[in-house]
mmCIF file of C-alpha atoms in Angstrom:
data_model
loop_
_atom_site.group_PDB
_atom_site.id
_atom_site.type_symbol
_atom_site.label_atom_id
_atom_site.label_comp_id
_atom_site.label_asym_id
_atom_site.label_seq_id
_atom_site.Cartn_x
_atom_site.Cartn_y
_atom_site.Cartn_z
ATOM 1 C CA MET A 14 0.000 0.000 0.000
ATOM 2 C CA SER A 15 1.345 3.425 -0.962
ATOM 3 C CA THR A 16 1.939 6.028 1.695
ATOM 4 C CA PRO A 17 -0.552 8.915 1.458
ATOM 5 C CA GLY A 18 0.909 12.314 0.695
ATOM 6 C CA LEU A 19 0.200 15.698 2.205
ATOM 7 C CA SER A 20 -3.024 17.504 1.428
ATOM 8 C CA GLU A 21 -3.016 19.973 -1.450
ATOM 9 C CA ALA A 22 -3.653 22.881 0.939
ATOM 10 C CA ARG A 23 -0.655 21.872 3.057
ATOM 11 C CA ILE A 24 1.570 21.470 0.002
ATOM 12 C CA ARG A 25 0.616 24.875 -1.340
ATOM 13 C CA ARG A 26 1.368 26.513 2.022
ATOM 14 C CA GLU A 27 4.787 24.892 2.098
ATOM 15 C CA LEU A 28 5.487 25.871 -1.507
ATOM 16 C CA ASP A 29 4.553 29.479 -0.761
ATOM 17 C CA GLU A 30 6.841 29.494 2.277
ATOM 18 C CA ALA A 31 9.720 27.953 0.339
ATOM 19 C CA TRP A 32 9.416 30.369 -2.565
ATOM 20 C CA SER A 33 9.212 33.349 -0.201
ATOM 21 C CA ARG A 34 12.763 32.482 0.917
ATOM 22 C CA THR A 35 14.117 31.721 -2.572
ATOM 23 C CA VAL A 36 16.588 34.069 -4.239
ATOM 24 C CA LEU A 37 18.228 31.589 -6.610
ATOM 25 C CA VAL A 38 16.831 28.797 -8.781
ATOM 26 C CA GLN A 39 19.161 26.151 -10.093
ATOM 27 C CA VAL A 40 18.488 23.260 -12.439
ATOM 28 C CA VAL A 41 20.761 20.277 -11.892
ATOM 29 C CA ALA A 42 21.146 16.951 -13.673
ATOM 30 C CA GLY A 43 19.421 13.813 -12.451
ATOM 31 C CA GLY A 44 16.159 12.984 -10.748
ATOM 32 C CA GLU A 45 15.208 11.486 -7.404
ATOM 33 C CA ASN A 46 18.028 8.930 -7.713
ATOM 34 C CA GLY A 47 20.664 11.484 -8.696
ATOM 35 C CA GLY A 48 22.513 11.636 -5.400
ATOM 36 C CA PRO A 49 23.326 14.711 -3.306
ATOM 37 C CA ILE A 50 22.147 17.950 -4.921
ATOM 38 C CA ASP A 51 25.463 19.735 -4.399
ATOM 39 C CA ASP A 52 27.362 16.978 -6.222
ATOM 40 C CA ARG A 53 25.337 17.148 -9.425
ATOM 41 C CA GLU A 54 26.093 18.861 -12.729
ATOM 42 C CA LEU A 55 24.711 22.390 -12.837
ATOM 43 C CA LEU A 56 22.582 22.890 -15.969
ATOM 44 C CA ALA A 57 21.151 26.350 -15.369
ATOM 45 C CA GLU A 58 21.124 29.112 -12.783
ATOM 46 C CA ILE A 59 18.435 31.784 -12.520
ATOM 47 C CA ASP A 60 18.711 34.692 -10.074
ATOM 48 C CA GLU A 61 17.055 37.665 -11.803
ATOM 49 C CA PRO A 62 13.912 38.353 -9.722
ATOM 50 C CA GLY A 63 11.552 38.501 -12.689
ATOM 51 C CA ALA A 64 12.838 35.206 -14.085
ATOM 52 C CA VAL A 65 12.684 33.587 -10.634
ATOM 53 C CA GLY A 66 9.054 34.690 -10.414
ATOM 54 C CA GLU A 67 8.383 33.183 -13.840
ATOM 55 C CA VAL A 68 9.829 29.850 -12.738
ATOM 56 C CA ARG A 69 7.723 29.987 -9.588
ATOM 57 C CA ALA A 70 4.506 30.598 -11.522
ATOM 58 C CA LEU A 71 5.173 27.863 -14.075
ATOM 59 C CA THR A 72 6.184 25.212 -11.521
ATOM 60 C CA THR A 73 3.433 25.825 -8.961
ATOM 61 C CA THR A 74 0.361 26.593 -11.077
ATOM 62 C CA GLY A 75 -1.665 23.580 -12.105
ATOM 63 C CA ARG A 76 -3.538 20.549 -10.844
ATOM 64 C CA PHE A 77 -2.223 18.062 -8.305
ATOM 65 C CA SER A 78 -2.659 14.508 -9.563
ATOM 66 C CA GLY A 79 -3.055 12.804 -6.165
ATOM 67 C CA ASP A 80 -0.323 10.331 -7.150
ATOM 68 C CA ILE A 81 3.352 10.152 -8.104
ATOM 69 C CA CYS A 82 5.219 9.079 -11.215
ATOM 70 C CA ARG A 83 7.049 5.794 -10.682
ATOM 71 C CA CYS A 84 10.152 6.840 -12.638
ATOM 72 C CA HIS A 85 13.039 8.769 -11.092
ATOM 73 C CA GLY A 86 12.542 11.793 -13.332
ATOM 74 C CA GLY A 87 15.058 14.508 -13.986
ATOM 75 C CA PRO A 88 16.441 17.114 -14.242
ATOM 76 C CA THR A 89 15.775 18.702 -10.849
ATOM 77 C CA VAL A 90 14.727 22.244 -9.973
ATOM 78 C CA VAL A 91 16.458 23.474 -6.809
ATOM 79 C CA LEU A 92 15.437 26.476 -4.686
ATOM 80 C CA ARG A 93 18.152 28.194 -2.639
ATOM 81 C CA ASP A 94 17.905 30.961 -0.050
ATOM 82 C CA GLY A 95 20.161 33.957 0.494
ATOM 83 C CA ASP A 96 22.723 31.817 2.300
ATOM 84 C CA GLY A 97 22.907 29.334 -0.569
ATOM 85 C CA GLU A 98 21.089 26.626 1.356
ATOM 86 C CA VAL A 99 18.649 24.303 -0.391
ATOM 87 C CA VAL A 100 15.086 25.250 0.533
ATOM 88 C CA LEU A 101 13.192 22.728 -1.611
ATOM 89 C CA HIS A 102 13.630 20.807 -4.829
ATOM 90 C CA ALA A 103 11.479 19.140 -7.456
ATOM 91 C CA GLY A 104 12.045 16.525 -10.128
ATOM 92 C CA ILE A 105 10.718 17.072 -13.655
ATOM 93 C CA HIS A 106 8.851 14.000 -14.873
ATOM 94 C CA GLY A 107 8.317 14.143 -18.606
ATOM 95 C CA PHE A 108 6.247 16.847 -20.267
ATOM 96 C CA GLY A 109 4.706 19.175 -17.711
ATOM 97 C CA SER A 110 4.859 17.088 -14.547
ATOM 98 C CA ILE A 111 6.638 18.394 -11.434
ATOM 99 C CA SER A 112 7.262 16.328 -8.326
ATOM 100 C CA TRP A 113 8.006 18.599 -5.358
ATOM 101 C CA ASP A 114 9.713 16.835 -2.424
ATOM 102 C CA ARG A 115 8.320 13.525 -3.635
ATOM 103 C CA PRO A 116 9.198 11.380 -0.590
ATOM 104 C CA ARG A 117 7.170 13.696 1.637
ATOM 105 C CA PHE A 118 4.535 15.382 -0.549
ATOM 106 C CA ARG A 119 3.777 12.310 -2.709
ATOM 107 C CA ASN A 120 1.561 14.371 -4.990
ATOM 108 C CA ASP A 121 2.818 15.351 -8.442
ATOM 109 C CA LEU A 122 1.723 18.593 -10.063
ATOM 110 C CA ASP A 123 0.509 18.659 -13.670
ATOM 111 C CA VAL A 124 1.520 22.201 -14.503
ATOM 112 C CA GLY A 125 -0.930 24.568 -16.107
ATOM 113 C CA ASP A 126 1.318 25.638 -18.996
ATOM 114 C CA PRO A 127 3.807 22.859 -19.834
ATOM 115 C CA THR A 128 4.712 24.496 -23.147
ATOM 116 C CA ALA A 129 5.876 27.679 -21.421
ATOM 117 C CA LEU A 130 7.701 25.714 -18.711
ATOM 118 C CA HIS A 131 9.842 23.636 -21.059
ATOM 119 C CA LEU A 132 10.509 26.567 -23.382
ATOM 120 C CA LEU A 133 11.703 28.581 -20.379
ATOM 121 C CA LEU A 134 14.048 25.766 -19.357
ATOM 122 C CA ALA A 135 15.344 25.510 -22.928
ATOM 123 C CA ARG A 136 15.898 29.276 -22.993
ATOM 124 C CA HIS A 137 18.110 28.970 -19.921
ATOM 125 C CA GLY A 138 20.143 26.155 -21.453
ATOM 126 C CA VAL A 139 18.605 23.065 -19.855
ATOM 127 C CA PRO A 140 19.205 20.282 -22.402
ATOM 128 C CA ARG A 141 16.709 17.898 -24.014
ATOM 129 C CA GLN A 142 13.685 20.158 -23.547
ATOM 130 C CA LEU A 143 12.626 20.451 -27.191
ATOM 131 C CA ALA A 144 12.588 16.663 -27.498
ATOM 132 C CA LEU A 145 9.786 16.566 -24.906
ATOM 133 C CA PHE A 146 7.460 18.261 -27.408
ATOM 134 C CA ARG A 147 7.443 15.249 -29.719
ATOM 135 C CA THR A 148 4.421 13.553 -28.102
ATOM 136 C CA PRO A 149 2.115 16.586 -27.772
ATOM 137 C CA LEU A 150 3.008 17.878 -31.227
ATOM 138 C CA THR A 151 2.433 14.424 -32.748
ATOM 139 C CA ALA A 152 -1.021 14.415 -31.187
ATOM 140 C CA HIS A 153 -1.658 17.872 -32.640
ATOM 141 C CA LEU A 154 -0.583 16.786 -36.128
ATOM 142 C CA LYS A 155 -2.837 13.745 -36.007
ATOM 143 C CA SER A 156 -5.838 15.739 -34.829
ATOM 144 C CA ARG A 157 -5.396 18.601 -37.288
ATOM 145 C CA ARG A 158 -3.960 16.671 -40.262
ATOM 146 C CA ALA A 159 -1.474 19.435 -40.909
ATOM 147 C CA ARG A 160 -0.360 20.131 -44.459
ATOM 148 C CA LYS A 161 2.560 18.112 -45.815
ATOM 149 C CA ALA A 162 5.918 19.522 -46.833
ATOM 150 C CA GLY A 163 5.979 22.045 -49.668
ATOM 151 C CA PRO A 164 5.956 20.751 -53.266
ATOM 152 C CA ASP A 165 9.262 22.412 -54.192
ATOM 153 C CA ALA A 166 11.172 19.797 -52.199
ATOM 154 C CA GLN A 167 9.257 16.768 -53.436
ATOM 155 C CA PRO A 168 10.976 15.960 -56.778
ATOM 156 C CA VAL A 169 14.306 15.460 -55.028
ATOM 157 C CA LEU A 170 13.227 14.216 -51.620
ATOM 158 C CA ALA A 171 10.565 11.834 -52.893
ATOM 159 C CA GLU A 172 13.394 9.590 -54.079
ATOM 160 C CA PHE A 173 14.308 8.905 -50.450
ATOM 161 C CA SER A 174 11.445 6.920 -49.007
ATOM 162 C CA GLY A 175 11.135 3.815 -46.907
ATOM 163 C CA ARG A 176 13.125 2.597 -43.940
ATOM 164 C CA GLN A 177 16.184 1.807 -46.082
ATOM 165 C CA ALA A 178 16.531 5.340 -47.429
ATOM 166 C CA GLY A 179 19.073 6.208 -44.771
ATOM 167 C CA GLU A 180 21.515 3.657 -46.197
ATOM 168 C CA VAL A 181 22.069 5.489 -49.498
ATOM 169 C CA PRO A 182 25.712 6.268 -50.339
ATOM 170 C CA ALA A 183 27.285 9.655 -49.712
ATOM 171 C CA ASP A 184 27.408 10.543 -53.409
ATOM 172 C CA ARG A 185 23.610 10.361 -53.636
ATOM 173 C CA ILE A 186 23.319 12.656 -50.635
ATOM 174 C CA GLU A 187 25.685 15.124 -52.293
ATOM 175 C CA ASP A 188 23.716 14.906 -55.546
ATOM 176 C CA ALA A 189 20.492 15.622 -53.642
ATOM 177 C CA ARG A 190 22.182 18.557 -51.899
ATOM 178 C CA GLN A 191 23.155 20.134 -55.230
ATOM 179 C CA ARG A 192 19.792 19.502 -56.886
ATOM 180 C CA LEU A 193 17.935 20.978 -53.911
ATOM 181 C CA ALA A 194 20.148 24.070 -54.016
ATOM 182 C CA ALA A 195 19.302 24.496 -57.703
ATOM 183 C CA ALA A 196 15.570 23.942 -57.135
ATOM 184 C CA ILE A 197 15.343 26.123 -54.016
ATOM 185 C CA PRO A 198 18.153 28.733 -54.154
ATOM 186 C CA GLY A 199 17.284 30.560 -50.924
ATOM 187 C CA PRO A 200 18.944 28.894 -47.896
ATOM 188 C CA ALA A 201 16.059 29.705 -45.535
ATOM 189 C CA ASP A 202 13.467 28.357 -47.996
ATOM 190 C CA ARG A 203 15.560 25.250 -48.608
ATOM 191 C CA ALA A 204 16.007 24.604 -44.883
ATOM 192 C CA ALA A 205 12.279 25.156 -44.314
ATOM 193 C CA ALA A 206 11.430 22.597 -46.999
ATOM 194 C CA LEU A 207 13.798 20.072 -45.428
ATOM 195 C CA LEU A 208 12.485 20.669 -41.925
ATOM 196 C CA SER A 209 8.892 20.315 -43.114
ATOM 197 C CA TRP A 210 9.723 17.105 -44.962
ATOM 198 C CA LEU A 211 11.523 15.697 -41.934
ATOM 199 C CA GLY A 212 8.628 16.655 -39.663
ATOM 200 C CA ALA A 213 6.094 14.948 -41.938
ATOM 201 C CA LEU A 214 7.889 11.580 -42.167
ATOM 202 C CA PRO A 215 6.231 8.589 -40.438
ATOM 203 C CA ALA A 216 7.709 7.778 -37.030
ATOM 204 C CA PRO A 217 9.666 5.973 -35.835
ATOM 205 C CA GLY A 218 11.005 3.936 -38.775
ATOM 206 C CA GLU A 219 11.378 6.617 -41.428
ATOM 207 C CA THR A 220 12.356 9.437 -39.099
ATOM 208 C CA LEU A 221 15.039 7.333 -37.402
ATOM 209 C CA LEU A 222 16.586 5.164 -40.100
ATOM 210 C CA GLY A 223 14.981 6.143 -43.407
ATOM 211 C CA GLY A 224 14.397 9.536 -44.956
ATOM 212 C CA GLY A 225 15.029 11.154 -41.599
ATOM 213 C CA ALA A 226 18.700 10.239 -41.804
ATOM 214 C CA VAL A 227 18.860 11.834 -45.259
ATOM 215 C CA ALA A 228 17.098 14.989 -44.067
ATOM 216 C CA ARG A 229 19.403 15.362 -41.061
ATOM 217 C CA ALA A 230 22.451 14.928 -43.307
ATOM 218 C CA LEU A 231 21.187 17.663 -45.631
ATOM 219 C CA LEU A 232 20.259 19.943 -42.737
ATOM 220 C CA ALA A 233 23.769 19.625 -41.294
ATOM 221 C CA ASP A 234 24.828 22.277 -43.841
ATOM 222 C CA PHE A 235 22.803 24.958 -42.083
ATOM 223 C CA SER A 236 23.788 26.976 -39.027
ATOM 224 C CA PRO A 237 21.420 27.278 -36.048
ATOM 225 C CA ALA A 238 20.736 30.886 -37.093
ATOM 226 C CA GLU A 239 19.750 29.765 -40.609
ATOM 227 C CA LEU A 240 17.499 27.046 -39.196
ATOM 228 C CA ALA A 241 15.914 29.573 -36.840
ATOM 229 C CA ALA A 242 15.188 31.902 -39.774
ATOM 230 C CA ALA A 243 13.784 28.978 -41.747
ATOM 231 C CA VAL A 244 11.375 27.797 -39.089
ATOM 232 C CA THR A 245 10.253 31.356 -38.330
ATOM 233 C CA GLY A 246 9.446 31.901 -41.996
ATOM 234 C CA ALA A 247 7.784 28.526 -42.424
ATOM 235 C CA ASP A 248 5.564 28.877 -39.336
ATOM 236 C CA SER A 249 4.232 25.337 -39.807
ATOM 237 C CA ALA A 250 3.675 22.437 -37.452
ATOM 238 C CA HIS A 251 5.717 20.082 -39.623
ATOM 239 C CA ALA A 252 8.683 22.465 -39.721
ATOM 240 C CA VAL A 253 8.616 22.627 -35.922
ATOM 241 C CA MET A 254 8.390 18.842 -35.753
ATOM 242 C CA GLY A 255 11.485 18.765 -37.947
ATOM 243 C CA VAL A 256 13.297 20.908 -35.372
ATOM 244 C CA ILE A 257 12.176 18.554 -32.610
ATOM 245 C CA ASN A 258 13.454 15.587 -34.612
ATOM 246 C CA LEU A 259 16.835 17.304 -34.868
ATOM 247 C CA ALA A 260 16.762 17.884 -31.105
ATOM 248 C CA LEU A 261 16.141 14.169 -30.548
ATOM 249 C CA HIS A 262 19.421 13.445 -32.340
ATOM 250 C CA GLY A 263 21.559 16.259 -30.949
ATOM 251 C CA ASP A 264 21.695 19.177 -28.545
ATOM 252 C CA ASP A 265 19.137 21.940 -28.096
ATOM 253 C CA ASP A 266 20.172 25.326 -29.459
ATOM 254 C CA PRO A 267 18.807 28.360 -27.545
ATOM 255 C CA ALA A 268 18.329 30.400 -30.754
ATOM 256 C CA LEU A 269 16.380 27.582 -32.375
ATOM 257 C CA ALA A 270 14.309 27.073 -29.218
ATOM 258 C CA ALA A 271 13.464 30.789 -29.232
ATOM 259 C CA ALA A 272 12.446 30.592 -32.896
ATOM 260 C CA VAL A 273 10.000 27.733 -32.398
ATOM 261 C CA ALA A 274 8.642 29.057 -29.080
ATOM 262 C CA PRO A 275 5.838 31.282 -30.455
ATOM 263 C CA ILE A 276 4.745 28.605 -32.921
ATOM 264 C CA LEU A 277 4.656 25.917 -30.233
ATOM 265 C CA ARG A 278 2.678 28.222 -27.946
ATOM 266 C CA ARG A 279 0.139 28.793 -30.704
ATOM 267 C CA LEU A 280 -0.105 25.150 -31.734
ATOM 268 C CA LEU A 281 -0.315 23.707 -28.213
ATOM 269 C CA ARG A 282 -2.247 26.414 -26.411
ATOM 270 C CA ARG A 283 -4.892 25.096 -24.014
#
């Protein structure tokens, strides 16, 4: 039998008290099994009062689930007072779930605005935040049947289909790169077409091993700034999904996260 947690009213009082003493928010690696807080890798540090208030609002507003996630979660949000002492900490459990002092509270919070929370963390350099948008954005694409990638990219990219597409030799990739550049001269337009194509591929087979591998190879030519300009101009769900696919296979880039932020907010608003 599971141990009952504290009441929601009691938890909220304790959260208010803890935040009233907080002057610094840190995000550290690892979840509930990550060992001593002070020994963990520091991922982000937030001390500007307005930003601290934003973190407070996004991690305390929402609905308590009455239960806890059974995984260890991670990374961990840490509140520190003016003396640098840990006041309270919370593990992040997937998309939009916060577990404050799980051994004692035993009541996870489903935050009210998960999109804003994970975009804020990405903005401050916490890794692997964009990848968390894959599931909610997939659900959005299925429900809205978003438009496929633009036709300009199709004559070249249509040749790379099926789960074996990622095994094509390097000379075919180079040929596709040159033909795409001729068909779509503008770098931002070309990157947008590639991102949209990547975001529209069936998951997981094609995105992982098939055409997705080809798309990622072609997108490797573009800088984060060029990709940010491309996704801003495209303003499409599939282009954003392409960015998320890239994030699943590499590191988050703050500029790219900032570029997709307004589109994700619009697409996933509640």
